[in-house]
Tab-separated table of C-alpha atoms in Angstrom:
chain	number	residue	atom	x	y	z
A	269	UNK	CA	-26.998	-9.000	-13.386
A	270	UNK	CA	-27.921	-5.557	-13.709
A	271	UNK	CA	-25.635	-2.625	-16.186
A	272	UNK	CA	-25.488	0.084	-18.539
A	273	UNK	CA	-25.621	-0.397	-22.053
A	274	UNK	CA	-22.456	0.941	-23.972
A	275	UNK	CA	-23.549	0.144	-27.736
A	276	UNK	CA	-26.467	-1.129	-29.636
A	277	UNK	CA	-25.411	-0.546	-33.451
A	278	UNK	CA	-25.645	-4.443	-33.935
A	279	UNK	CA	-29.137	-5.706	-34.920
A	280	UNK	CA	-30.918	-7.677	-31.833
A	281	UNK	CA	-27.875	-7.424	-29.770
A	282	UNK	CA	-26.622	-4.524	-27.487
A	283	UNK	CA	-23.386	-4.287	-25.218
A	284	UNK	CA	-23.848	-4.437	-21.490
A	285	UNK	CA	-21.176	-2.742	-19.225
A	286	UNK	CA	-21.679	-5.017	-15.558
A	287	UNK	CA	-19.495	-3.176	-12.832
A	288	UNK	CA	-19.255	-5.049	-9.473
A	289	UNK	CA	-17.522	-4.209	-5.953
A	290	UNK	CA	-15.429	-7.092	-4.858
A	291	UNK	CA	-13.589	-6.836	-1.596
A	292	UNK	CA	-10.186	-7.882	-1.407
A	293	UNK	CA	-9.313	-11.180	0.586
A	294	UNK	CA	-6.043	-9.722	2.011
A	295	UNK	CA	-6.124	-6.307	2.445
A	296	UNK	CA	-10.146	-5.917	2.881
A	297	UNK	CA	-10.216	-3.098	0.133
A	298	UNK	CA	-12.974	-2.788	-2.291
A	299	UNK	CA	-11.869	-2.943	-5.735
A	300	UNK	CA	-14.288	-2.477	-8.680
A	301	UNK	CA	-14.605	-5.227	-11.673
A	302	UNK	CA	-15.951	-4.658	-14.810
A	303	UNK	CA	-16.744	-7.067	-17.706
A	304	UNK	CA	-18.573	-6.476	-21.293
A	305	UNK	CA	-21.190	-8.693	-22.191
A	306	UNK	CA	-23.414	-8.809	-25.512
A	307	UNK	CA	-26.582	-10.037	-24.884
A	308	UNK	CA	-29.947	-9.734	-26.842
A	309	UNK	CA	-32.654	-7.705	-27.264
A	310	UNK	CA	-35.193	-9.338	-29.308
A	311	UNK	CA	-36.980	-5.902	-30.162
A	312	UNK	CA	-34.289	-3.836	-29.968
A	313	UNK	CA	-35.829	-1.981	-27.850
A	314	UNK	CA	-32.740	-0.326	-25.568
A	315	UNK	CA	-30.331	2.453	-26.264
A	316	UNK	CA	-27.259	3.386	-25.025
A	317	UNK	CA	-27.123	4.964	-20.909
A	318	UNK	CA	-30.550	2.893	-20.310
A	319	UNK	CA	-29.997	0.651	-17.310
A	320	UNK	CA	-30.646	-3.062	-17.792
A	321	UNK	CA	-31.458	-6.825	-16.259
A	322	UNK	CA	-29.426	-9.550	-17.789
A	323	UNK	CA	-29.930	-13.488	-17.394
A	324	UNK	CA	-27.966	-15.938	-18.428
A	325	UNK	CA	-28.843	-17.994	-21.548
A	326	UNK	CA	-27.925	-20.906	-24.458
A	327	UNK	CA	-25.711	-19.446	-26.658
A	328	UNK	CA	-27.183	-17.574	-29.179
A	329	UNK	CA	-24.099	-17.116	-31.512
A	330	UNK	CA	-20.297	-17.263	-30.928
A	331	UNK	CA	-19.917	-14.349	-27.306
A	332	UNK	CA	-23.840	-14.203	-27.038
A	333	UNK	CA	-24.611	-15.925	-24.146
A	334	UNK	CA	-26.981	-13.333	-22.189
A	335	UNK	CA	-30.482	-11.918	-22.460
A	336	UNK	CA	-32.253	-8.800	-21.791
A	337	UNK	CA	-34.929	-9.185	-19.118
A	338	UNK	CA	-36.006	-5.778	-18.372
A	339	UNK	CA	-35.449	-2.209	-18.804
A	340	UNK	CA	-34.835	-1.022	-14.701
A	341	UNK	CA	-34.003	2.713	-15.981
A	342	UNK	CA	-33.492	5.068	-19.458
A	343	UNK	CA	-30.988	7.305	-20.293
A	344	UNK	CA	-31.294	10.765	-20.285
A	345	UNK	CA	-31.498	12.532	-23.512
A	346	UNK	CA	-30.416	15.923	-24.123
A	347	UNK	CA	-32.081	17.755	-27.151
């Protein structure tokens, strides 16, 4: 799964924002999902509006159940 990181004040774990098309069975529309997921970063290494790759994982504490694979993109920062 690939999203945008919305927070990463927690130590080793940041918040990944997944958004997702899914057409509609009846009508045919596209409708767009989104679902939060914390998942860690073992460096801490990521910061908020960089893009990430998630896989799925044992659980790591009580909602961490996803890992950061890669870094696809950073976030711009304005000075």
């Amino acid at each position: 799964m690939v999203g945008v990181v919305t927070s990463d004040k927690m130590n080793k774990t940041v918040v990944v924002q997944v958004t997702r098309r899914v057409r509609e069975s009846k009508f045919g529309k596209y409708t767009v999902h989104q679902a939060k997921y914390k998942a860690h970063s073992e460096d801490n290494s990521v910061h908020v509006g960089d893009k990430v790759e998630l896989v799925e994982s044992r659980p790591l504490s009580k909602d961490k159940r996803w890992r950061v694979v890669k870094l696809i993109e950073r976030a711009r920062r304005s000075v």
